[in-house]
Short mmCIF file of C-alpha atoms and ligand atoms in Angstrom, two decimals:
data_model
loop_
_atom_site.label_atom_id
_atom_site.label_comp_id
_atom_site.label_asym_id
_atom_site.label_seq_id
_atom_site.Cartn_x
_atom_site.Cartn_y
_atom_site.Cartn_z
CA MET A 14 55.02 74.34 41.02
CA PRO A 15 56.36 71.61 38.73
CA GLU A 16 59.73 70.01 39.45
CA PRO A 17 62.70 72.02 38.12
CA ARG A 18 63.95 71.04 34.66
CA ILE A 19 67.66 70.12 34.89
CA LEU A 20 69.80 70.32 31.76
CA VAL A 21 73.45 69.23 31.88
CA PHE A 22 76.01 70.31 29.28
CA LYS A 23 79.56 69.18 28.63
CA ASN A 24 81.04 72.59 29.41
CA LEU A 25 80.25 76.28 29.84
CA ASP A 26 80.48 76.92 26.12
CA GLU A 27 77.76 74.39 25.29
CA LEU A 28 75.69 75.63 28.24
CA SER A 29 75.96 79.21 26.96
CA GLN A 30 75.03 78.20 23.41
CA ALA A 31 71.92 76.39 24.68
CA ALA A 32 70.91 79.33 26.86
CA ALA A 33 71.25 81.68 23.89
CA ARG A 34 69.07 79.37 21.78
CA GLU A 35 66.40 79.38 24.51
CA PHE A 36 66.59 83.17 24.83
CA SER A 37 66.17 83.57 21.06
CA SER A 38 63.26 81.14 20.91
CA LEU A 39 61.43 82.70 23.89
CA ALA A 40 62.04 86.22 22.59
CA THR A 41 60.60 85.37 19.18
CA GLN A 42 57.54 83.62 20.70
CA SER A 43 56.87 86.35 23.25
CA ALA A 44 57.36 89.22 20.80
CA ALA A 45 54.95 87.54 18.37
CA ALA A 46 52.36 86.79 21.07
CA ASN A 47 52.62 89.90 23.24
CA GLY A 48 54.68 92.39 21.26
CA LEU A 49 57.17 92.42 24.12
CA PHE A 50 59.79 90.21 25.77
CA THR A 51 60.87 91.18 29.27
CA VAL A 52 63.98 89.67 30.83
CA ALA A 53 66.09 90.23 33.93
CA LEU A 54 69.81 89.46 33.71
CA SER A 55 72.16 88.56 36.54
CA GLY A 56 75.73 89.66 36.94
CA GLY A 57 78.74 87.65 37.98
CA SER A 58 80.99 85.75 35.58
CA THR A 59 78.98 82.69 34.49
CA PRO A 60 76.54 84.42 32.11
CA LYS A 61 79.18 86.54 30.31
CA GLU A 62 79.70 84.13 27.39
CA PHE A 63 75.91 83.70 27.08
CA TYR A 64 75.48 87.49 26.82
CA GLN A 65 78.28 87.74 24.25
CA LEU A 66 76.59 85.05 22.14
CA LEU A 67 73.26 86.90 22.18
CA ALA A 68 74.95 89.79 20.37
CA THR A 69 76.13 87.58 17.50
CA PRO A 70 74.17 87.16 14.23
CA ALA A 71 73.90 83.43 14.97
CA PHE A 72 70.93 84.22 17.23
CA LYS A 73 67.91 85.95 15.73
CA ILE A 74 66.43 88.26 18.39
CA PRO A 75 63.69 90.89 17.89
CA TRP A 76 65.69 93.45 19.85
CA THR A 77 63.22 96.31 19.38
CA ARG A 78 60.65 94.20 21.27
CA VAL A 79 63.04 93.19 24.06
CA HIS A 80 63.31 94.96 27.41
CA LEU A 81 66.25 94.01 29.63
CA PHE A 82 66.35 94.57 33.36
CA GLN A 83 68.92 93.74 36.01
CA VAL A 84 68.33 91.08 38.68
CA ASP A 85 70.68 92.90 41.01
CA GLU A 86 73.53 95.41 41.15
CA ARG A 87 76.40 96.23 43.39
CA CYS A 88 76.25 99.72 44.94
CA VAL A 89 79.19 101.02 42.92
CA PRO A 90 79.43 103.42 39.94
CA PRO A 91 78.38 101.95 36.58
CA ASP A 92 81.98 102.00 35.31
CA HIS A 93 83.36 100.27 38.41
CA PRO A 94 85.10 96.90 37.81
CA GLN A 95 82.54 95.25 40.12
CA SER A 96 79.52 96.73 38.32
CA ASN A 97 77.16 94.13 36.85
CA TYR A 98 76.00 96.79 34.41
CA LYS A 99 79.60 97.24 33.18
CA MET A 100 79.87 93.49 32.49
CA ILE A 101 76.49 93.39 30.70
CA ARG A 102 77.32 96.54 28.72
CA GLU A 103 80.68 95.19 27.53
CA ALA A 104 79.39 91.67 26.80
CA LEU A 105 76.05 92.58 25.23
CA LEU A 106 74.86 96.19 25.08
CA ASP A 107 77.88 97.51 23.18
CA ARG A 108 77.43 94.77 20.56
CA ALA A 109 73.68 94.23 20.11
CA PRO A 110 71.15 96.58 18.41
CA LEU A 111 69.00 96.92 21.53
CA PRO A 112 67.43 100.39 21.69
CA ALA A 113 69.05 102.30 24.55
CA ALA A 114 65.65 102.91 26.18
CA ASN A 115 65.10 99.14 26.33
CA PHE A 116 67.87 98.54 28.85
CA HIS A 117 66.76 99.42 32.36
CA ARG A 118 69.83 100.01 34.51
CA MET A 119 69.66 99.75 38.30
CA ALA A 120 71.09 103.06 39.55
CA ALA A 121 72.63 101.38 42.56
CA GLU A 122 75.33 104.04 42.85
CA GLN A 123 72.76 106.56 44.07
CA PRO A 124 73.32 107.58 47.71
CA ASP A 125 69.58 107.20 48.40
CA ARG A 126 69.38 103.46 47.85
CA GLU A 127 65.75 103.23 49.00
CA ALA A 128 64.70 105.80 46.37
CA ALA A 129 66.78 104.03 43.71
CA ALA A 130 65.05 100.73 44.54
CA GLU A 131 61.60 102.31 44.52
CA ASN A 132 62.23 104.10 41.22
CA TYR A 133 63.43 100.86 39.68
CA ALA A 134 60.35 99.00 40.87
CA THR A 135 58.16 101.71 39.31
CA GLU A 136 60.01 101.45 35.99
CA LEU A 137 59.74 97.65 36.07
CA ARG A 138 56.00 97.70 36.85
CA LYS A 139 55.32 100.26 34.12
CA THR A 140 57.25 98.33 31.46
CA VAL A 141 55.72 94.92 32.19
CA GLY A 142 52.26 96.41 32.75
CA ALA A 143 51.76 95.38 36.38
CA GLY A 144 48.52 96.73 37.81
CA PRO A 145 48.11 98.22 41.31
CA GLY A 146 48.89 95.59 43.94
CA GLU A 147 50.29 93.19 41.33
CA TRP A 148 53.87 91.91 41.38
CA PRO A 149 55.70 92.72 38.12
CA ARG A 150 55.78 89.51 36.05
CA LEU A 151 58.89 89.13 33.89
CA ASP A 152 58.93 86.64 31.03
CA VAL A 153 62.32 85.26 32.10
CA ILE A 154 64.84 85.84 34.86
CA PHE A 155 68.36 84.52 34.36
CA LEU A 156 69.97 83.70 37.68
CA GLY A 157 73.33 82.56 38.93
CA MET A 158 74.15 80.83 42.18
CA GLY A 159 77.06 81.32 44.54
CA GLU A 160 78.81 78.52 46.45
CA ASP A 161 76.82 79.63 49.50
CA GLY A 162 73.58 79.11 47.62
CA HIS A 163 72.84 82.80 47.14
CA THR A 164 71.09 84.03 44.05
CA ALA A 165 70.47 87.58 42.86
CA SER A 166 71.78 89.53 45.85
CA LEU A 167 69.79 87.37 48.25
CA PHE A 168 72.58 86.04 50.44
CA PRO A 169 71.97 83.59 53.31
CA GLY A 170 70.93 85.38 56.50
CA THR A 171 70.43 88.79 54.88
CA ALA A 172 67.39 91.00 55.42
CA ALA A 173 66.22 91.12 51.79
CA LEU A 174 65.36 87.41 51.95
CA ASN A 175 62.40 88.34 54.17
CA GLU A 176 61.18 91.24 52.04
CA ARG A 177 57.52 90.74 51.14
CA GLU A 178 56.34 94.31 50.47
CA ARG A 179 58.81 95.79 48.02
CA ALA A 180 59.57 94.51 44.48
CA VAL A 181 63.15 95.84 44.62
CA CYS A 182 65.15 96.66 47.71
CA PRO A 183 68.63 97.49 49.02
CA ASN A 184 70.41 94.69 50.85
CA TYR A 185 73.49 94.97 53.06
CA VAL A 186 75.73 91.90 52.66
CA GLU A 187 77.91 91.64 55.79
CA LYS A 188 80.24 89.00 54.32
CA LEU A 189 81.05 91.35 51.44
CA LYS A 190 80.85 94.53 53.53
CA MET A 191 78.78 96.10 50.78
CA TYR A 192 75.29 97.14 49.80
CA ARG A 193 73.48 95.75 46.80
CA LEU A 194 70.16 96.46 45.09
CA THR A 195 68.16 93.34 44.26
CA LEU A 196 64.87 92.09 42.91
CA THR A 197 63.08 90.52 45.85
CA LEU A 198 61.60 87.02 46.15
CA PRO A 199 58.04 88.19 45.39
CA THR A 200 59.28 89.68 42.10
CA LEU A 201 61.53 86.74 41.24
CA ASN A 202 58.72 84.31 42.03
CA ALA A 203 56.25 86.26 39.91
CA ALA A 204 58.31 85.45 36.79
CA ALA A 205 57.01 83.10 34.12
CA ARG A 206 60.40 81.40 33.93
CA ALA A 207 63.45 81.29 36.17
CA VAL A 208 66.60 79.97 34.49
CA PHE A 209 69.70 79.24 36.59
CA LEU A 210 73.06 79.14 34.82
CA VAL A 211 75.59 77.37 37.08
CA ALA A 212 79.01 76.05 36.12
CA GLY A 213 82.17 74.75 37.73
CA GLU A 214 83.31 72.07 40.17
CA ALA A 215 83.30 74.52 43.09
CA LYS A 216 79.48 74.64 42.99
CA ALA A 217 78.85 70.88 42.70
CA GLU A 218 78.20 70.29 46.40
CA THR A 219 75.86 73.28 46.69
CA VAL A 220 74.03 72.18 43.54
CA ARG A 221 73.59 68.73 45.09
CA GLN A 222 72.21 70.17 48.33
CA VAL A 223 69.96 72.68 46.59
CA LEU A 224 68.49 70.16 44.15
CA ARG A 225 68.62 66.95 46.19
CA SER A 226 68.66 67.63 49.93
CA THR A 227 65.45 66.85 51.78
CA ASP A 228 66.89 66.84 55.29
CA GLY A 229 65.17 70.08 56.20
CA THR A 230 68.34 72.13 56.25
CA PRO A 231 67.50 75.82 56.12
CA PRO A 232 66.61 76.43 52.49
CA PHE A 233 69.36 78.06 50.51
CA PRO A 234 68.22 81.30 48.89
CA SER A 235 68.36 79.53 45.50
CA GLN A 236 65.80 77.02 46.82
CA ARG A 237 63.41 79.89 47.50
CA ILE A 238 63.03 80.51 43.77
CA GLN A 239 59.67 78.82 43.24
CA PRO A 240 57.55 80.82 40.79
CA ALA A 241 53.90 80.31 41.75
CA TYR A 242 52.85 80.42 38.10
CA GLY A 243 56.09 79.66 36.37
CA SER A 244 58.89 77.19 35.78
CA VAL A 245 62.47 76.73 36.96
CA THR A 246 65.20 75.40 34.72
CA TRP A 247 68.78 74.68 35.74
CA TYR A 248 71.46 74.88 33.07
CA LEU A 249 74.48 73.08 34.54
CA ASP A 250 77.82 72.09 33.12
CA ALA A 251 79.06 68.56 33.88
CA ALA A 252 81.38 69.81 36.62
CA ALA A 253 78.60 71.55 38.56
CA ALA A 254 76.27 68.56 38.05
CA ARG A 255 78.88 65.97 39.08
CA LEU A 256 77.22 65.04 42.39
CA LEU A 257 73.64 64.79 41.15
C1 LIG B 29 76.08 89.12 41.38
C2 LIG B 29 75.12 88.13 40.78
C3 LIG B 29 75.10 86.91 41.63
C4 LIG B 29 75.76 85.85 40.79
C5 LIG B 29 76.33 84.75 41.66
C6 LIG B 29 77.13 83.76 40.81
O1 LIG B 29 75.78 90.30 41.44
O2 LIG B 29 77.17 88.64 41.73
O3 LIG B 29 73.94 88.59 40.41
O4 LIG B 29 73.87 86.47 42.09
O5 LIG B 29 74.82 85.34 39.87
O6 LIG B 29 77.17 85.36 42.61
O7 LIG B 29 78.21 84.47 40.27
P1 LIG B 29 79.25 83.76 39.27
O8 LIG B 29 78.50 83.51 38.01
O9 LIG B 29 80.36 84.78 39.10
O10 LIG B 29 79.72 82.49 39.94
#
């Protein structure tokens, strides 16, 4: 896998603008080449401005050819303040002309989390056209990173980090005392492109360790994102990149 591409921007606004330009360019290319553009979006706070920008006329996006998935979801109702879907709906879905059927929501509120994960994996495979025994290959996954180096809902020391059979699985996060649903490493690493959006001084030390440390410390979950046939790009603001 080639070295990650690292792009540093003055602030979160410029980072978000650049990410929206890349999304628009990739969507146009992929829709023209394959008739489809498949993307998985993370939750959290960093990507909110990026999602809001995508819904503005400044960015030309072939929405009828776009299919949006979720990287992960908290096991709460879809209208819960902590729901990633709620954030994505308010920032993007309520503003952009994406056909309703083209947003694939993780039903993480379902009591049977295993069934919800399996159903989501089936929907993902069907949409991207994964054959039997193939990992579903998304065109792009947009990821965030926590100060502990987690990404998606793959937190350090949690069981889902070791998942090698399922494309989507539930994950209990002890430090948060909550369950999540998450794309697993085989799915994330099957993507054609992984794009991290990371901003803020609080993440600078973790960014340094994730991108620069070679002392054999246990790999942070974010370091495990290494698409076998894909690329990794880090979009950082100056504050998060300060120690590089
Ligand atoms: C989630 C996200 C998670 C997020 C990081 C960074 O469900 O919380 O998918 O992986 O990307 O926690 O979150 P911030 O952008 O809020 O720092």
